[in-house]
mmCIF file of C-alpha atoms in Angstrom:
data_model
loop_
_atom_site.group_PDB
_atom_site.id
_atom_site.type_symbol
_atom_site.label_atom_id
_atom_site.label_comp_id
_atom_site.label_asym_id
_atom_site.label_seq_id
_atom_site.Cartn_x
_atom_site.Cartn_y
_atom_site.Cartn_z
ATOM 1 C CA MET N 1 -150.706 -155.792 29.119
ATOM 2 C CA ASP N 2 -154.503 -155.926 29.535
ATOM 3 C CA TRP N 3 -154.107 -154.369 32.993
ATOM 4 C CA ILE N 4 -153.312 -151.041 31.327
ATOM 5 C CA TRP N 5 -156.947 -150.737 30.239
ATOM 6 C CA THR N 6 -158.065 -150.781 33.888
ATOM 7 C CA PHE N 7 -156.695 -147.261 34.457
ATOM 8 C CA PRO N 8 -159.594 -144.741 34.281
ATOM 9 C CA VAL N 9 -157.835 -142.375 31.863
ATOM 10 C CA ILE N 10 -156.782 -145.143 29.477
ATOM 11 C CA LYS N 11 -160.206 -146.747 29.720
ATOM 12 C CA GLY N 12 -161.853 -143.401 28.966
ATOM 13 C CA ILE N 13 -159.650 -142.846 25.917
ATOM 14 C CA GLY N 14 -160.485 -146.343 24.693
ATOM 15 C CA GLU N 15 -164.234 -145.796 25.062
ATOM 16 C CA TRP N 16 -164.011 -142.410 23.344
ATOM 17 C CA SER N 17 -162.038 -143.914 20.454
ATOM 18 C CA ALA N 18 -164.538 -146.778 20.098
ATOM 19 C CA GLN N 19 -167.409 -144.288 19.925
ATOM 20 C CA LEU N 20 -165.702 -142.298 17.167
ATOM 21 C CA ILE N 21 -164.960 -145.437 15.146
ATOM 22 C CA SER N 22 -168.520 -146.735 15.614
ATOM 23 C CA LYS N 23 -169.945 -143.422 14.437
ATOM 24 C CA ALA N 24 -167.743 -143.498 11.338
ATOM 25 C CA ILE N 25 -168.747 -147.087 10.565
ATOM 26 C CA SER N 26 -172.441 -146.227 10.902
ATOM 27 C CA THR N 27 -172.179 -143.800 7.972
ATOM 28 C CA GLY N 28 -171.174 -146.584 5.575
ATOM 29 C CA SER N 29 -172.121 -150.129 4.739
ATOM 30 C CA VAL N 30 -172.775 -152.386 7.732
ATOM 31 C CA PRO N 31 -174.322 -155.860 8.115
ATOM 32 C CA ASN N 32 -178.081 -155.839 8.541
ATOM 33 C CA HIS N 33 -177.949 -158.979 10.666
ATOM 34 C CA ILE N 34 -175.021 -160.315 12.744
ATOM 35 C CA ALA N 35 -175.168 -163.664 14.538
ATOM 36 C CA PHE N 36 -172.849 -164.794 17.332
ATOM 37 C CA ILE N 37 -171.806 -168.226 18.564
ATOM 38 C CA MET N 38 -170.288 -167.237 21.892
ATOM 39 C CA ASP N 39 -167.748 -169.983 22.535
ATOM 40 C CA GLY N 40 -165.016 -170.173 25.133
ATOM 41 C CA ASN N 41 -166.631 -169.277 28.473
ATOM 42 C CA ARG N 42 -165.647 -172.561 30.135
ATOM 43 C CA THR N 43 -162.102 -172.470 28.771
ATOM 44 C CA PHE N 44 -161.796 -168.879 29.976
ATOM 45 C CA ALA N 45 -162.880 -169.957 33.466
ATOM 46 C CA ARG N 46 -160.353 -172.788 33.551
ATOM 47 C CA GLN N 47 -157.542 -170.516 32.380
ATOM 48 C CA LYS N 48 -158.424 -167.922 35.017
ATOM 49 C CA LEU N 49 -158.730 -170.655 37.684
ATOM 50 C CA SER N 50 -162.291 -169.569 38.408
ATOM 51 C CA GLY N 51 -165.576 -171.459 38.442
ATOM 52 C CA ILE N 52 -167.541 -172.254 35.299
ATOM 53 C CA ASN N 53 -170.289 -169.943 36.538
ATOM 54 C CA GLU N 54 -167.871 -167.008 36.592
ATOM 55 C CA GLY N 55 -166.863 -167.837 33.029
ATOM 56 C CA HIS N 56 -170.470 -167.699 31.832
ATOM 57 C CA ALA N 57 -171.055 -164.457 33.748
ATOM 58 C CA ALA N 58 -167.995 -162.922 32.065
ATOM 59 C CA GLY N 59 -169.406 -164.082 28.746
ATOM 60 C CA PHE N 60 -172.666 -162.240 29.403
ATOM 61 C CA ASP N 61 -170.771 -159.026 30.161
ATOM 62 C CA SER N 62 -168.839 -159.425 26.919
ATOM 63 C CA MET N 63 -172.109 -159.948 25.056
ATOM 64 C CA THR N 64 -173.557 -156.649 26.268
ATOM 65 C CA ASN N 65 -170.379 -154.778 25.300
ATOM 66 C CA ILE N 66 -170.234 -156.307 21.827
ATOM 67 C CA LEU N 67 -173.934 -155.758 21.167
ATOM 68 C CA GLY N 68 -173.588 -152.149 22.269
ATOM 69 C CA VAL N 69 -170.842 -151.434 19.738
ATOM 70 C CA CYS N 70 -172.795 -153.273 17.005
ATOM 71 C CA TYR N 71 -175.955 -151.241 17.500
ATOM 72 C CA LYS N 72 -173.926 -148.051 17.840
ATOM 73 C CA SER N 73 -172.304 -148.846 14.494
ATOM 74 C CA GLY N 74 -175.695 -149.155 12.808
ATOM 75 C CA VAL N 75 -176.412 -152.903 12.949
ATOM 76 C CA ARG N 76 -180.158 -153.420 13.133
ATOM 77 C CA CYS N 77 -180.500 -157.113 14.003
ATOM 78 C CA ALA N 78 -178.333 -159.405 16.137
ATOM 79 C CA THR N 79 -178.797 -163.045 17.122
ATOM 80 C CA VAL N 80 -176.915 -164.760 19.944
ATOM 81 C CA PHE N 81 -176.686 -168.500 20.609
ATOM 82 C CA ALA N 82 -177.282 -168.435 24.367
ATOM 83 C CA PHE N 83 -178.228 -172.054 25.076
ATOM 84 C CA SER N 84 -178.407 -175.024 22.738
ATOM 85 C CA THR N 85 -180.584 -178.032 23.546
ATOM 86 C CA GLU N 86 -177.293 -179.935 23.247
ATOM 87 C CA ASN N 87 -176.192 -178.115 26.415
ATOM 88 C CA PHE N 88 -178.596 -180.284 28.397
ATOM 89 C CA LYS N 89 -175.920 -182.976 28.122
ATOM 90 C CA ARG N 90 -173.717 -181.010 30.500
ATOM 91 C CA SER N 91 -173.637 -181.567 34.263
ATOM 92 C CA ASN N 92 -176.739 -180.694 36.279
ATOM 93 C CA ASN N 93 -174.753 -178.133 38.272
ATOM 94 C CA GLU N 94 -173.712 -176.265 35.135
ATOM 95 C CA ILE N 95 -177.183 -176.457 33.596
ATOM 96 C CA ASN N 96 -178.783 -175.099 36.776
ATOM 97 C CA ALA N 97 -176.177 -172.334 36.929
ATOM 98 C CA LEU N 98 -176.849 -171.372 33.308
ATOM 99 C CA MET N 99 -180.592 -171.261 33.961
ATOM 100 C CA GLU N 100 -180.098 -169.044 37.009
ATOM 101 C CA LEU N 101 -177.736 -166.795 35.069
ATOM 102 C CA ALA N 102 -180.243 -166.442 32.229
ATOM 103 C CA LYS N 103 -183.069 -165.695 34.650
ATOM 104 C CA ASN N 104 -181.105 -163.144 36.691
ATOM 105 C CA LYS N 105 -179.483 -161.394 33.739
ATOM 106 C CA MET N 106 -182.778 -161.149 31.898
ATOM 107 C CA LYS N 107 -184.300 -159.572 35.002
ATOM 108 C CA ILE N 108 -181.513 -156.989 34.946
ATOM 109 C CA VAL N 109 -182.162 -156.271 31.274
ATOM 110 C CA SER N 110 -185.890 -156.094 31.931
ATOM 111 C CA ASN N 111 -185.646 -153.850 35.002
ATOM 112 C CA LYS N 112 -182.883 -151.487 33.892
ATOM 113 C CA GLY N 113 -183.113 -151.862 30.140
ATOM 114 C CA GLU N 114 -180.029 -149.734 29.490
ATOM 115 C CA LEU N 115 -178.977 -151.538 26.321
ATOM 116 C CA CYS N 116 -182.541 -151.759 25.025
ATOM 117 C CA GLU N 117 -183.569 -148.237 25.924
ATOM 118 C CA LYS N 118 -180.361 -146.633 24.655
ATOM 119 C CA TYR N 119 -180.435 -148.317 21.267
ATOM 120 C CA GLY N 120 -184.159 -149.065 20.923
ATOM 121 C CA VAL N 121 -183.650 -152.839 21.007
ATOM 122 C CA LYS N 122 -186.557 -155.253 21.023
ATOM 123 C CA ILE N 123 -185.610 -158.661 22.469
ATOM 124 C CA ARG N 124 -187.109 -161.881 21.173
ATOM 125 C CA ILE N 125 -186.531 -165.296 22.759
ATOM 126 C CA ILE N 126 -186.022 -167.960 20.095
ATOM 127 C CA GLY N 127 -186.371 -171.654 20.987
ATOM 128 C CA ASP N 128 -188.417 -174.318 22.757
ATOM 129 C CA LEU N 129 -189.194 -172.832 26.164
ATOM 130 C CA SER N 130 -191.261 -175.879 27.123
ATOM 131 C CA LEU N 131 -187.912 -177.439 28.073
ATOM 132 C CA VAL N 132 -187.250 -175.002 30.938
ATOM 133 C CA SER N 133 -188.888 -174.392 34.304
ATOM 134 C CA ASP N 134 -191.687 -171.858 34.649
ATOM 135 C CA ASP N 135 -189.565 -169.335 36.560
ATOM 136 C CA VAL N 136 -186.926 -169.268 33.812
ATOM 137 C CA LYS N 137 -189.576 -169.176 31.086
ATOM 138 C CA ASN N 138 -191.445 -166.316 32.768
ATOM 139 C CA ALA N 139 -188.237 -164.292 33.196
ATOM 140 C CA LEU N 140 -187.400 -164.702 29.505
ATOM 141 C CA LEU N 141 -190.914 -163.845 28.347
ATOM 142 C CA LYS N 142 -191.018 -160.809 30.630
ATOM 143 C CA VAL N 143 -188.022 -159.246 28.912
ATOM 144 C CA GLU N 144 -189.817 -159.768 25.586
ATOM 145 C CA LYS N 145 -192.859 -157.981 26.973
ATOM 146 C CA ASP N 146 -190.836 -155.149 28.497
ATOM 147 C CA THR N 147 -188.950 -154.419 25.270
ATOM 148 C CA GLU N 148 -191.728 -154.864 22.721
ATOM 149 C CA LYS N 149 -192.177 -151.078 22.580
ATOM 150 C CA TYR N 150 -188.787 -150.621 20.898
ATOM 151 C CA ASN N 151 -188.506 -150.905 17.114
ATOM 152 C CA TYR N 152 -185.139 -149.522 16.031
ATOM 153 C CA ALA N 153 -183.202 -152.791 16.406
ATOM 154 C CA ILE N 154 -183.756 -156.437 17.338
ATOM 155 C CA LEU N 155 -181.909 -158.949 19.503
ATOM 156 C CA ASN N 156 -182.802 -162.608 19.030
ATOM 157 C CA VAL N 157 -181.734 -164.707 22.022
ATOM 158 C CA CYS N 158 -181.589 -168.373 21.008
ATOM 159 C CA PHE N 159 -182.420 -170.387 24.114
ATOM 160 C CA CYS N 160 -183.134 -174.131 24.111
ATOM 161 C CA TYR N 161 -182.493 -173.897 20.391
ATOM 162 C CA THR N 162 -181.139 -175.860 17.468
ATOM 163 C CA SER N 163 -181.698 -174.972 13.844
ATOM 164 C CA ARG N 164 -182.907 -178.441 12.902
ATOM 165 C CA ALA N 165 -185.582 -178.351 15.605
ATOM 166 C CA ASP N 166 -186.668 -174.960 14.289
ATOM 167 C CA ILE N 167 -186.968 -176.250 10.717
ATOM 168 C CA VAL N 168 -188.931 -179.307 11.896
ATOM 169 C CA GLN N 169 -191.427 -177.272 13.909
ATOM 170 C CA SER N 170 -191.894 -174.885 10.981
ATOM 171 C CA MET N 171 -192.630 -177.758 8.597
ATOM 172 C CA TYR N 172 -195.055 -179.199 11.151
ATOM 173 C CA LYS N 173 -196.911 -175.879 11.334
ATOM 174 C CA ASN N 174 -197.198 -175.803 7.545
ATOM 175 C CA ILE N 175 -198.678 -179.297 7.485
ATOM 176 C CA VAL N 176 -201.066 -178.737 10.406
ATOM 177 C CA ASN N 177 -202.290 -175.508 8.802
ATOM 178 C CA GLY N 178 -203.144 -177.432 5.660
ATOM 179 C CA ASP N 179 -200.366 -175.940 3.571
ATOM 180 C CA SER N 180 -198.587 -179.216 2.828
ATOM 181 C CA ASP N 181 -199.456 -178.952 -0.886
ATOM 182 C CA ASN N 182 -198.069 -175.452 -1.121
ATOM 183 C CA ILE N 183 -194.984 -175.356 1.095
ATOM 184 C CA THR N 184 -192.659 -172.613 -0.055
ATOM 185 C CA GLU N 185 -189.443 -171.069 1.185
ATOM 186 C CA GLU N 186 -191.464 -168.067 2.306
ATOM 187 C CA SER N 187 -194.017 -170.128 4.248
ATOM 188 C CA ILE N 188 -191.256 -172.013 6.049
ATOM 189 C CA SER N 189 -189.421 -168.769 6.868
ATOM 190 C CA ASN N 190 -192.583 -167.188 8.254
ATOM 191 C CA ASP N 191 -193.166 -170.113 10.630
ATOM 192 C CA MET N 192 -189.588 -170.321 11.896
ATOM 193 C CA TRP N 193 -188.967 -169.158 15.457
ATOM 194 C CA THR N 194 -187.053 -166.263 13.886
ATOM 195 C CA GLY N 195 -189.992 -165.436 11.618
ATOM 196 C CA PRO N 196 -191.731 -162.808 13.803
ATOM 197 C CA SER N 197 -188.446 -160.879 14.108
ATOM 198 C CA ASN N 198 -188.559 -160.034 10.400
ATOM 199 C CA CYS N 199 -184.764 -160.002 10.301
ATOM 200 C CA PRO N 200 -183.038 -160.497 6.957
ATOM 201 C CA LYS N 201 -180.755 -163.461 6.351
ATOM 202 C CA ALA N 202 -177.608 -163.458 8.473
ATOM 203 C CA ASP N 203 -175.030 -161.286 6.712
ATOM 204 C CA LEU N 204 -172.272 -162.075 9.200
ATOM 205 C CA ILE N 205 -171.813 -165.048 11.534
ATOM 206 C CA ILE N 206 -169.078 -164.865 14.164
ATOM 207 C CA ARG N 207 -167.790 -167.760 16.263
ATOM 208 C CA THR N 208 -165.079 -167.341 18.856
ATOM 209 C CA ALA N 209 -162.570 -169.636 20.600
ATOM 210 C CA GLY N 210 -161.087 -170.981 17.377
ATOM 211 C CA VAL N 211 -163.935 -173.456 16.803
ATOM 212 C CA ARG N 212 -164.723 -173.841 13.097
ATOM 213 C CA ARG N 213 -168.231 -175.215 12.820
ATOM 214 C CA LEU N 214 -171.783 -173.856 12.977
ATOM 215 C CA SER N 215 -173.131 -176.321 15.572
ATOM 216 C CA ASP N 216 -176.680 -176.366 14.196
ATOM 217 C CA PHE N 217 -177.082 -172.584 14.382
ATOM 218 C CA LEU N 218 -179.158 -170.514 11.935
ATOM 219 C CA LEU N 219 -178.741 -173.049 9.125
ATOM 220 C CA TRP N 220 -181.909 -171.794 7.452
ATOM 221 C CA GLU N 221 -181.163 -168.121 8.024
ATOM 222 C CA ALA N 222 -177.660 -168.297 6.519
ATOM 223 C CA SER N 223 -177.260 -167.741 2.785
ATOM 224 C CA ASP N 224 -174.668 -168.003 0.027
ATOM 225 C CA SER N 225 -173.686 -164.409 0.730
ATOM 226 C CA SER N 226 -173.216 -164.837 4.485
ATOM 227 C CA THR N 227 -169.729 -164.061 5.744
ATOM 228 C CA ILE N 228 -168.413 -166.367 8.479
ATOM 229 C CA GLU N 229 -165.674 -165.212 10.838
ATOM 230 C CA PHE N 230 -163.967 -167.795 13.049
ATOM 231 C CA ILE N 231 -162.071 -165.885 15.738
ATOM 232 C CA ASP N 232 -159.201 -167.429 17.738
ATOM 233 C CA VAL N 233 -160.186 -165.508 20.867
ATOM 234 C CA LEU N 234 -162.277 -166.751 23.798
ATOM 235 C CA TRP N 235 -165.660 -165.044 23.955
ATOM 236 C CA PRO N 236 -165.111 -163.245 27.307
ATOM 237 C CA GLU N 237 -161.888 -161.806 25.843
ATOM 238 C CA PHE N 238 -163.462 -160.754 22.546
ATOM 239 C CA GLY N 239 -163.371 -156.985 22.834
ATOM 240 C CA VAL N 240 -165.026 -154.043 21.136
ATOM 241 C CA PHE N 241 -161.987 -153.204 19.025
ATOM 242 C CA GLU N 242 -161.882 -156.747 17.604
ATOM 243 C CA MET N 243 -165.541 -156.294 16.717
ATOM 244 C CA LEU N 244 -164.885 -152.901 15.171
ATOM 245 C CA LYS N 245 -162.095 -154.336 13.005
ATOM 246 C CA ILE N 246 -164.523 -156.939 11.659
ATOM 247 C CA LEU N 247 -167.110 -154.262 10.887
ATOM 248 C CA ILE N 248 -164.509 -152.110 9.136
ATOM 249 C CA LYS N 249 -163.394 -154.897 6.806
ATOM 250 C CA TRP N 250 -166.866 -156.404 6.260
ATOM 251 C CA PRO N 251 -167.781 -154.209 3.231
ATOM 252 C CA LEU N 252 -164.689 -155.549 1.450
ATOM 253 C CA ARG N 253 -165.832 -159.153 1.932
ATOM 254 C CA LYS N 254 -169.612 -158.965 1.632
ATOM 255 C CA GLY N 255 -171.236 -160.948 -1.123
ATOM 256 C CA PRO N 256 -173.323 -159.570 -4.001
ATOM 257 C CA GLY N 257 -176.940 -158.705 -3.415
ATOM 258 C CA ILE N 258 -176.593 -157.378 0.146
ATOM 259 C CA LYS N 259 -178.019 -153.898 0.359
ATOM 260 C CA ASP N 260 -176.979 -151.240 2.830
ATOM 261 C CA ARG N 261 -179.269 -150.848 5.798
ATOM 262 C CA ASP N 262 -182.419 -148.784 5.623
ATOM 263 C CA ARG N 263 -181.859 -145.397 7.286
ATOM 264 C CA ASP N 264 -185.423 -144.282 8.004
ATOM 265 C CA GLY N 265 -185.443 -145.481 11.608
ATOM 266 C CA ASP N 266 -187.366 -148.763 11.243
ATOM 267 C CA ILE N 267 -186.198 -152.272 10.504
ATOM 268 C CA ASP N 268 -185.879 -152.788 6.740
ATOM 269 C CA ASN N 269 -187.786 -155.981 5.991
ATOM 270 C CA ASP N 270 -187.323 -155.729 2.234
ATOM 271 C CA VAL N 271 -183.635 -156.567 2.001
ATOM 272 C CA ASP N 272 -182.774 -158.561 -1.100
ATOM 273 C CA ASP N 273 -181.169 -161.734 0.237
ATOM 274 C CA LYS N 274 -180.826 -163.547 -3.065
#
C-alpha cells in the first residue's frame, strides 16, 4: 500500500500531518541528542532487485528526511554512523561507491544547504579522515566549513569511525599533553572526536533492520539513562511517522536526570547527564 503515498494529495496531507505532530512534540520533552545506526541499505537493495549503490543512495535520502523531522521536533544534536572503519572489509567496488556517494552528497549539502540553512544545523565530521583520499576528505571538510556559521543544532557524521579508536586517540592526546597523571572523565570527553561538538550524552540511540547490537558506536557517549530502540525496519524504509512515534513515547521511557532541552536558541552544554 506504500504506492498510495505517491499521490500528490495524499503526500501533501502526510507532510502537513507530520508538521503538526512535530510542532506539538517540540513543545514538550524531547531528546537532546539522538544517534542513528542506519542499517539495512544493502538488504533493501537486494529486496528491490537494485544495485547496492542505489540502496545506499536511498539510505541517504531517508537520513535527510528523518533528520528534518528530528530538528523540526526540537532535537538539538544528532549523530549518524555513516561509515565504520570495519566497512573497509567490504568489496572495493562498494567502498569506492560509498566514498563517491559521501563526496557527492556532501557537495549537495554544502552547495544547497537546505537542511542546514532551514534548521540552523552545523555539521561536524567525526572520525579518522587520514584513511580516505584527499578528494573525499576535502569534500567532507568543506561541508564543515560551509555550515560552521549555524549554531541552533548539530549533526555529527561519523565517517571512518569506531568508538574504540576514538577512545584510544583521546587517551593518547591526554598522555602526549602531559596529563597522564590527571586523566579524568572530563579530559577524555574533551579530547574525543565528538568533544568539539559539545553535545550531551546520547539520550536515544536508534538502530534499524532488526540488528540488536551497538557495533562499536558511541560507547563513551552512551550513559545509563540512554534509551536504545532496535527497529525491525530497513533504514531506507524507516519513515517520518515511525520517527515521530518514537519521539512521542520517548518521555515515558527516558531515564532520571535527563533535562528538557534549553529553549534560548543555543545548544545547551550544561545538561546533567549523571
